[in-house]
Structure formats: C-alpha cells, structure tokens
Amino acid sequence: MVIDIENLEKSFKDVKAVNNVSFKVKEGELFAFLGVNGAGKSTTINIISGVLNKDGGSVKVCGYDISNNPEVVKSKIGIVFQNSVLDKKLTVYENLKYRANLYGIFGSEFKVRLEEICELLELKEILKRPLMKLSGGQKRRIDIARALIHNPQLLILDEPTTGLDPKTRITVWNIIDKLRKENGLTVFLTTHYMEEAAVADYVVILDGGNKVAEGTPHELKNKYASDFIKFYNKREEAENYFSGLGYTVNSVRDYTEVELKSTAEVAKFFKEKPKLFDDFEVLKGNMDNVFLKVTGKDLKDV
C-alpha cells in the first residue's frame, strides 16, 4: 500500500477534525478524497505529509510510519496545492532549480532530472520565461513539475483544477493520466468536481471528520444514487401515473423527472404504459447524487 491509515484522530481544542478514520491507497491508483470545506480533508493531508502531528492512530506512506520516519515520508510525496506556491517573478527554470535544491538535487543530477521533467510535461520552450508571463495551463504544468522534481511515489493533488477554464482542466488531466500510465504514479485527489471523482479507482467521502462512505464509483452509485426517467412529451400523464404509484416526481418546464430504484424498472413500465415513452431519456445516477445522499450537502455550493 502507498498509504495505509488506521483509526486516525486529530482534534483542535474542542473540534474533532478527524475522527477514527481508516483507509488504504493502492500503488498506481487514482484515489479521490471528498468532502465539503471543514470535513477533515486538509487536516488528513497535512498529517500524511508531515505538516501536522496526529493525536492517535497510525499513518504509513510507502511502507514508512510517518511518526518514526517523517523525512523519508516527505521525500516520497509531491503536492500540487489549489493555490500555486511558485515564485511568479522567477523563471520556470529558477523555480524548478530552487525546488530541486531543497531535496539535495544539484549539478548533473538536476540537469538529468530537469530534462526528464521537460520531456514529460513539454516545458523546454518556456523554461526561460517568468511565471507571471505564463497562461493558467502552463502555470499548472509547472506546479506539477515542481511536485515531481524529486521523483516522488505519491502525488497529492489538492483541488488542482479549481478556478481553471474547461480547456485547461482537460490539459491538466491529460498530464495526470500520462503520469499514471507511463510512470505508475499513485495520485491522491481532492476535488469539488464530481466528474473528476467519477473516474477514480476508489473514493472515500468525509463529513464532519468522519468517514461516511467508501468504494469504487460504480459501487457508490449502485448503493446511494437513484436512476431517473425524463419524460419530454407526456409530462402530465407521467406525473399523474408515477405519483399515484408513490414515486418521487419532479416536473419543470421542459420535462417530468421520475426517480427510480434502478434502471431495470424502465422495462417494466415500458410494458405497462408504452404510450408514455414516445420521447424520454433514462439517466443513471452520478457522483453528485451519491455525495448529496451521503452527506446531505452539495459540493457545488461550497
């Protein structure tokens, strides 16, 4: 396991920030760690990376206990923060060089590593440019390069695409996918975009410092998310019929939406009321539905 956490505890005075939380992250996995602000995500990340001391439980990263081997653990981790920590007045080269020096990477060793990073993230053409002259997508590539300069085994991405335009978000995710496929990198992700969590290998959801759900996206959607039929033509007939059967129905200007127990019910209703189905759409539940059902909150609103 790249991360192995058992019964983690952390309090700040009377506030229980992390309450008996356990989870594991496998090598090469894209692991999504979800929760609203204040759920305990940042506290957990700070403990994993050695910034905070835990009150109880055990934390192992790449086989090393964080309490006994903090410096070794730190060398195994790279972090991309939501807000960039790069020096905007320095060039790309200078930012990466100073970061590498902090890890004891100098001279020919730095030159070799820089060439590897430049090839991986296509940075050669912008090495001499100051950060302030770069686009949002280019800056994010440098943030990732900074986190990878010491060749870590674990990359922590703390809301890496928040505030980025859709095109830049796609660019960032293409880079992350490439790193996982070509380097076998393990990625630990926090995000407010549920479509990003939907492609994770495994998901843990926190609420109020407690782990409230975990599983693959498929498992979580099957367990917590409802499926829906949207009727576009026979809206009134659909509302009357399904309401009479006790189903949750939501009617808006363009359609009537019926919440199902599973998409398997569609076949049954199609047989019983075929005339309702002249213009309809069947929708599977998604990770937004899962998060709302588990926590009672909507990540889009925080």
Short mmCIF file of C-alpha atoms in Angstrom, two decimals:
data_model
loop_
_atom_site.label_atom_id
_atom_site.label_comp_id
_atom_site.label_asym_id
_atom_site.label_seq_id
_atom_site.Cartn_x
_atom_site.Cartn_y
_atom_site.Cartn_z
CA MET A 1 0.00 0.00 0.00
CA VAL A 2 1.18 3.51 -0.78
CA ILE A 3 -0.99 4.92 2.03
CA ASP A 4 -2.21 2.87 4.97
CA ILE A 5 -4.15 4.80 7.62
CA GLU A 6 -5.74 3.16 10.65
CA ASN A 7 -8.00 4.90 13.21
CA LEU A 8 -6.60 8.38 12.56
CA GLU A 9 -7.53 11.00 15.16
CA LYS A 10 -6.91 14.75 15.23
CA SER A 11 -8.57 17.47 17.31
CA PHE A 12 -8.16 21.23 17.58
CA LYS A 13 -9.31 22.13 21.11
CA ASP A 14 -12.98 21.04 21.19
CA VAL A 15 -13.23 20.38 17.44
CA LYS A 16 -12.77 16.79 16.26
CA ALA A 17 -11.24 17.43 12.83
CA VAL A 18 -10.60 13.74 12.03
CA ASN A 19 -12.47 11.04 13.94
CA ASN A 20 -11.27 7.43 13.77
CA VAL A 21 -10.69 7.46 10.00
CA SER A 22 -9.16 4.45 8.22
CA PHE A 23 -8.43 3.86 4.53
CA LYS A 24 -5.82 2.44 2.16
CA VAL A 25 -4.47 3.67 -1.18
CA LYS A 26 -3.01 1.10 -3.57
CA GLU A 27 0.02 1.65 -5.80
CA GLY A 28 -0.81 3.28 -9.14
CA GLU A 29 -4.33 4.15 -8.01
CA LEU A 30 -6.28 7.35 -8.60
CA PHE A 31 -7.80 7.84 -5.16
CA ALA A 32 -10.46 10.51 -4.61
CA PHE A 33 -10.83 12.02 -1.12
CA LEU A 34 -14.06 14.01 -0.98
CA GLY A 35 -15.79 16.32 1.47
CA VAL A 36 -17.02 19.88 1.89
CA ASN A 37 -14.73 22.50 3.40
CA GLY A 38 -14.13 21.58 7.03
CA ALA A 39 -14.78 17.87 6.51
CA GLY A 40 -11.23 16.92 7.52
CA LYS A 41 -9.55 16.55 4.13
CA SER A 42 -6.83 19.17 4.58
CA THR A 43 -6.10 18.02 8.12
CA THR A 44 -5.62 14.46 6.88
CA ILE A 45 -3.36 15.60 4.02
CA ASN A 46 -1.29 17.71 6.42
CA ILE A 47 -0.81 14.67 8.66
CA ILE A 48 0.12 12.44 5.71
CA SER A 49 2.70 14.99 4.54
CA GLY A 50 4.16 15.58 7.99
CA VAL A 51 2.93 19.14 8.46
CA LEU A 52 0.70 18.20 11.41
CA ASN A 53 1.13 15.63 14.16
CA LYS A 54 -1.70 13.17 14.67
CA ASP A 55 -3.36 12.63 18.06
CA GLY A 56 -3.93 8.92 17.52
CA GLY A 57 -3.94 6.07 15.04
CA SER A 58 -1.26 5.07 12.55
CA VAL A 59 -0.19 6.57 9.21
CA LYS A 60 2.13 4.76 6.82
CA VAL A 61 3.27 6.12 3.47
CA CYS A 62 5.15 3.84 1.09
CA GLY A 63 5.66 1.45 3.99
CA TYR A 64 7.14 4.07 6.36
CA ASP A 65 5.47 5.20 9.56
CA ILE A 66 5.09 8.99 9.49
CA SER A 67 5.85 9.25 13.24
CA ASN A 68 9.14 7.36 13.01
CA ASN A 69 10.35 8.37 9.53
CA PRO A 70 8.93 11.83 8.73
CA GLU A 71 11.79 12.91 6.45
CA VAL A 72 11.69 9.68 4.44
CA VAL A 73 7.92 10.02 4.01
CA LYS A 74 8.26 13.65 2.87
CA SER A 75 10.75 12.55 0.18
CA LYS A 76 8.16 10.12 -1.19
CA ILE A 77 5.45 12.77 -1.63
CA GLY A 78 4.85 15.56 -4.13
CA ILE A 79 1.99 18.03 -3.58
CA VAL A 80 0.14 20.30 -6.00
CA PHE A 81 -1.82 22.84 -3.98
CA GLN A 82 -5.00 24.59 -5.07
CA ASN A 83 -3.14 27.91 -4.91
CA SER A 84 0.25 27.90 -6.58
CA VAL A 85 3.30 28.25 -4.32
CA LEU A 86 5.66 29.16 -7.16
CA ASP A 87 7.54 32.47 -7.28
CA LYS A 88 5.91 34.47 -10.08
CA LYS A 89 8.94 36.74 -10.56
CA LEU A 90 11.33 33.85 -11.20
CA THR A 91 11.65 31.91 -14.43
CA VAL A 92 10.38 28.36 -14.80
CA TYR A 93 13.99 27.13 -14.69
CA GLU A 94 14.76 29.05 -11.50
CA ASN A 95 11.62 27.80 -9.76
CA LEU A 96 12.43 24.18 -10.57
CA LYS A 97 16.11 24.53 -9.71
CA TYR A 98 15.45 26.01 -6.27
CA ARG A 99 12.85 23.34 -5.56
CA ALA A 100 15.26 20.58 -6.59
CA ASN A 101 17.99 22.07 -4.39
CA LEU A 102 15.70 21.73 -1.37
CA TYR A 103 15.75 17.98 -1.99
CA GLY A 104 19.53 17.90 -2.39
CA ILE A 105 19.39 17.63 -6.17
CA PHE A 106 22.25 19.65 -7.70
CA GLY A 107 24.53 19.84 -10.75
CA SER A 108 24.41 16.98 -13.23
CA GLU A 109 21.72 15.18 -11.24
CA PHE A 110 19.45 18.21 -11.55
CA LYS A 111 20.22 18.55 -15.26
CA VAL A 112 19.19 14.94 -15.91
CA ARG A 113 16.03 15.27 -13.84
CA LEU A 114 15.12 18.57 -15.49
CA GLU A 115 15.42 17.01 -18.94
CA GLU A 116 13.16 14.16 -17.86
CA ILE A 117 10.55 16.55 -16.48
CA CYS A 118 10.73 18.83 -19.54
CA GLU A 119 10.16 15.91 -21.88
CA LEU A 120 7.32 14.55 -19.78
CA LEU A 121 5.48 17.87 -19.41
CA GLU A 122 6.71 19.64 -22.60
CA LEU A 123 8.41 22.54 -20.81
CA LYS A 124 11.54 23.21 -22.88
CA GLU A 125 10.10 26.17 -24.77
CA ILE A 126 9.05 28.02 -21.61
CA LEU A 127 11.99 27.30 -19.26
CA LYS A 128 13.41 30.82 -19.52
CA ARG A 129 10.08 32.60 -19.15
CA PRO A 130 8.99 34.15 -15.82
CA LEU A 131 5.93 32.60 -14.21
CA MET A 132 3.95 35.84 -14.45
CA LYS A 133 4.09 35.62 -18.26
CA LEU A 134 2.55 32.15 -18.47
CA SER A 135 -1.03 31.07 -19.09
CA GLY A 136 -3.10 29.27 -16.45
CA GLY A 137 -2.49 25.90 -18.08
CA GLN A 138 1.26 26.48 -18.31
CA LYS A 139 1.44 27.52 -14.65
CA ARG A 140 -0.39 24.35 -13.64
CA ARG A 141 2.15 22.29 -15.60
CA ILE A 142 4.94 23.99 -13.65
CA ASP A 143 3.12 23.30 -10.37
CA ILE A 144 3.05 19.62 -11.33
CA ALA A 145 6.71 19.73 -12.43
CA ARG A 146 7.67 21.26 -9.07
CA ALA A 147 5.84 18.47 -7.25
CA LEU A 148 7.56 15.80 -9.37
CA ILE A 149 11.11 17.18 -9.47
CA HIS A 150 12.34 14.79 -6.74
CA ASN A 151 10.63 11.79 -8.39
CA PRO A 152 8.05 11.01 -5.66
CA GLN A 153 5.98 7.83 -5.48
CA LEU A 154 2.83 9.67 -4.38
CA LEU A 155 1.36 12.80 -5.95
CA ILE A 156 -1.20 14.66 -3.83
CA LEU A 157 -3.48 16.94 -5.83
CA ASP A 158 -5.42 19.33 -3.60
CA GLU A 159 -8.22 20.66 -5.81
CA PRO A 160 -5.79 21.10 -8.72
CA THR A 161 -8.31 22.33 -11.29
CA THR A 162 -10.42 24.72 -9.18
CA GLY A 163 -10.85 28.02 -11.00
CA LEU A 164 -9.40 26.77 -14.28
CA ASP A 165 -11.28 27.03 -17.57
CA PRO A 166 -12.54 23.77 -19.15
CA LYS A 167 -9.75 23.61 -21.73
CA THR A 168 -7.04 24.00 -19.08
CA ARG A 169 -8.73 21.40 -16.88
CA ILE A 170 -8.58 18.91 -19.75
CA THR A 171 -4.88 19.72 -20.26
CA VAL A 172 -4.13 19.11 -16.57
CA TRP A 173 -5.97 15.79 -16.58
CA ASN A 174 -4.21 14.64 -19.74
CA ILE A 175 -0.90 15.20 -17.93
CA ILE A 176 -2.08 13.32 -14.84
CA ASP A 177 -3.32 10.38 -16.94
CA LYS A 178 0.01 10.29 -18.76
CA LEU A 179 1.94 10.23 -15.47
CA ARG A 180 -0.15 7.35 -14.16
CA LYS A 181 0.11 5.29 -17.36
CA GLU A 182 3.79 5.86 -18.10
CA ASN A 183 5.24 6.22 -14.59
CA GLY A 184 2.83 4.18 -12.47
CA LEU A 185 2.37 7.22 -10.22
CA THR A 186 -0.13 6.99 -7.37
CA VAL A 187 -2.45 10.02 -7.26
CA PHE A 188 -4.35 11.20 -4.17
CA LEU A 189 -7.01 13.71 -5.26
CA THR A 190 -9.30 16.15 -3.51
CA THR A 191 -11.79 17.87 -5.79
CA HIS A 192 -15.13 19.67 -5.87
CA TYR A 193 -15.77 18.41 -9.41
CA MET A 194 -17.68 15.14 -9.19
CA GLU A 195 -16.93 14.26 -12.81
CA GLU A 196 -13.26 14.04 -11.76
CA ALA A 197 -14.10 11.78 -8.83
CA ALA A 198 -16.21 9.60 -11.14
CA VAL A 199 -13.08 8.33 -12.96
CA ALA A 200 -11.20 7.49 -9.74
CA ASP A 201 -10.32 3.91 -8.87
CA TYR A 202 -11.54 4.36 -5.31
CA VAL A 203 -13.40 7.05 -3.36
CA VAL A 204 -13.61 7.97 0.31
CA ILE A 205 -16.13 10.60 1.47
CA LEU A 206 -15.65 12.54 4.71
CA ASP A 207 -18.26 14.57 6.59
CA GLY A 208 -17.58 16.34 9.86
CA GLY A 209 -14.31 14.47 10.33
CA ASN A 210 -15.96 11.06 9.88
CA LYS A 211 -15.67 8.63 7.01
CA VAL A 212 -19.27 8.29 5.79
CA ALA A 213 -18.83 6.28 2.60
CA GLU A 214 -16.19 4.49 0.54
CA GLY A 215 -15.95 2.28 -2.54
CA THR A 216 -15.43 2.42 -6.26
CA PRO A 217 -17.56 4.99 -8.11
CA HIS A 218 -19.65 2.13 -9.52
CA GLU A 219 -20.25 0.65 -6.06
CA LEU A 220 -21.17 4.02 -4.58
CA LYS A 221 -23.57 4.89 -7.40
CA ASN A 222 -25.29 1.50 -7.12
CA LYS A 223 -25.62 1.88 -3.35
CA TYR A 224 -26.58 5.53 -2.98
CA ALA A 225 -27.58 7.12 -6.30
CA SER A 226 -31.03 6.93 -7.86
CA ASP A 227 -31.69 6.46 -11.56
CA PHE A 228 -34.16 8.66 -13.43
CA ILE A 229 -36.51 8.75 -16.40
CA LYS A 230 -37.13 12.11 -18.03
CA PHE A 231 -40.39 12.43 -20.00
CA TYR A 232 -40.45 15.25 -22.53
CA ASN A 233 -43.85 14.87 -24.22
CA LYS A 234 -46.30 13.13 -21.91
CA ARG A 235 -45.24 15.15 -18.89
CA GLU A 236 -48.63 15.49 -17.18
CA GLU A 237 -49.59 11.86 -17.82
CA ALA A 238 -46.23 10.69 -16.47
CA GLU A 239 -46.55 12.86 -13.35
CA ASN A 240 -50.04 11.56 -12.55
CA TYR A 241 -49.14 7.93 -13.19
CA PHE A 242 -45.91 7.77 -11.20
CA SER A 243 -47.14 10.00 -8.38
CA GLY A 244 -50.05 7.60 -7.99
CA LEU A 245 -47.58 4.76 -7.56
CA GLY A 246 -45.71 6.64 -4.82
CA TYR A 247 -42.64 7.61 -6.86
CA THR A 248 -40.80 10.91 -6.38
CA VAL A 249 -41.66 13.11 -9.35
CA ASN A 250 -40.21 16.47 -10.30
CA SER A 251 -41.87 18.48 -13.06
CA VAL A 252 -40.23 21.51 -14.68
CA ARG A 253 -40.91 23.48 -17.86
CA ASP A 254 -39.34 21.02 -20.32
CA TYR A 255 -39.74 17.61 -18.70
CA THR A 256 -41.07 15.48 -15.88
CA GLU A 257 -38.41 13.52 -13.99
CA VAL A 258 -39.19 10.29 -12.15
CA GLU A 259 -36.78 8.88 -9.56
CA LEU A 260 -36.38 5.12 -9.91
CA LYS A 261 -34.97 2.39 -7.70
CA SER A 262 -32.96 1.08 -10.67
CA THR A 263 -32.90 1.34 -14.45
CA ALA A 264 -34.30 -2.23 -14.57
CA GLU A 265 -37.70 -0.71 -13.71
CA VAL A 266 -37.79 1.06 -17.07
CA ALA A 267 -38.52 -2.18 -18.93
CA LYS A 268 -41.47 -2.95 -16.64
CA PHE A 269 -43.04 0.49 -17.05
CA PHE A 270 -42.40 0.46 -20.79
CA LYS A 271 -44.52 -2.70 -20.99
CA GLU A 272 -47.27 -1.34 -18.78
CA LYS A 273 -47.50 2.20 -20.22
CA PRO A 274 -45.84 2.22 -23.67
CA LYS A 275 -47.64 5.40 -24.76
CA LEU A 276 -45.78 7.44 -22.14
CA PHE A 277 -42.45 6.59 -23.77
CA ASP A 278 -42.68 8.42 -27.09
CA ASP A 279 -39.99 10.94 -26.04
CA PHE A 280 -37.94 10.04 -22.97
CA GLU A 281 -34.43 9.70 -21.57
CA VAL A 282 -33.03 7.30 -18.96
CA LEU A 283 -30.28 8.68 -16.73
CA LYS A 284 -28.01 6.75 -14.39
CA GLY A 285 -27.27 8.26 -11.01
CA ASN A 286 -23.94 10.08 -10.75
CA MET A 287 -21.39 11.02 -8.09
CA ASP A 288 -23.22 14.29 -7.38
CA ASN A 289 -26.25 12.20 -6.37
CA VAL A 290 -24.01 9.99 -4.23
CA PHE A 291 -22.42 12.90 -2.37
CA LEU A 292 -25.75 14.61 -1.75
CA LYS A 293 -27.34 11.37 -0.50
CA VAL A 294 -24.43 10.52 1.83
CA THR A 295 -23.76 13.97 3.31
CA GLY A 296 -26.94 15.93 2.65
CA LYS A 297 -24.76 18.60 1.04
CA ASP A 298 -23.93 19.66 -2.48
CA LEU A 299 -20.22 20.16 -3.25
CA LYS A 300 -21.15 22.67 -5.95
CA ASP A 301 -22.42 25.03 -3.26
CA VAL A 302 -19.21 25.15 -1.18
#
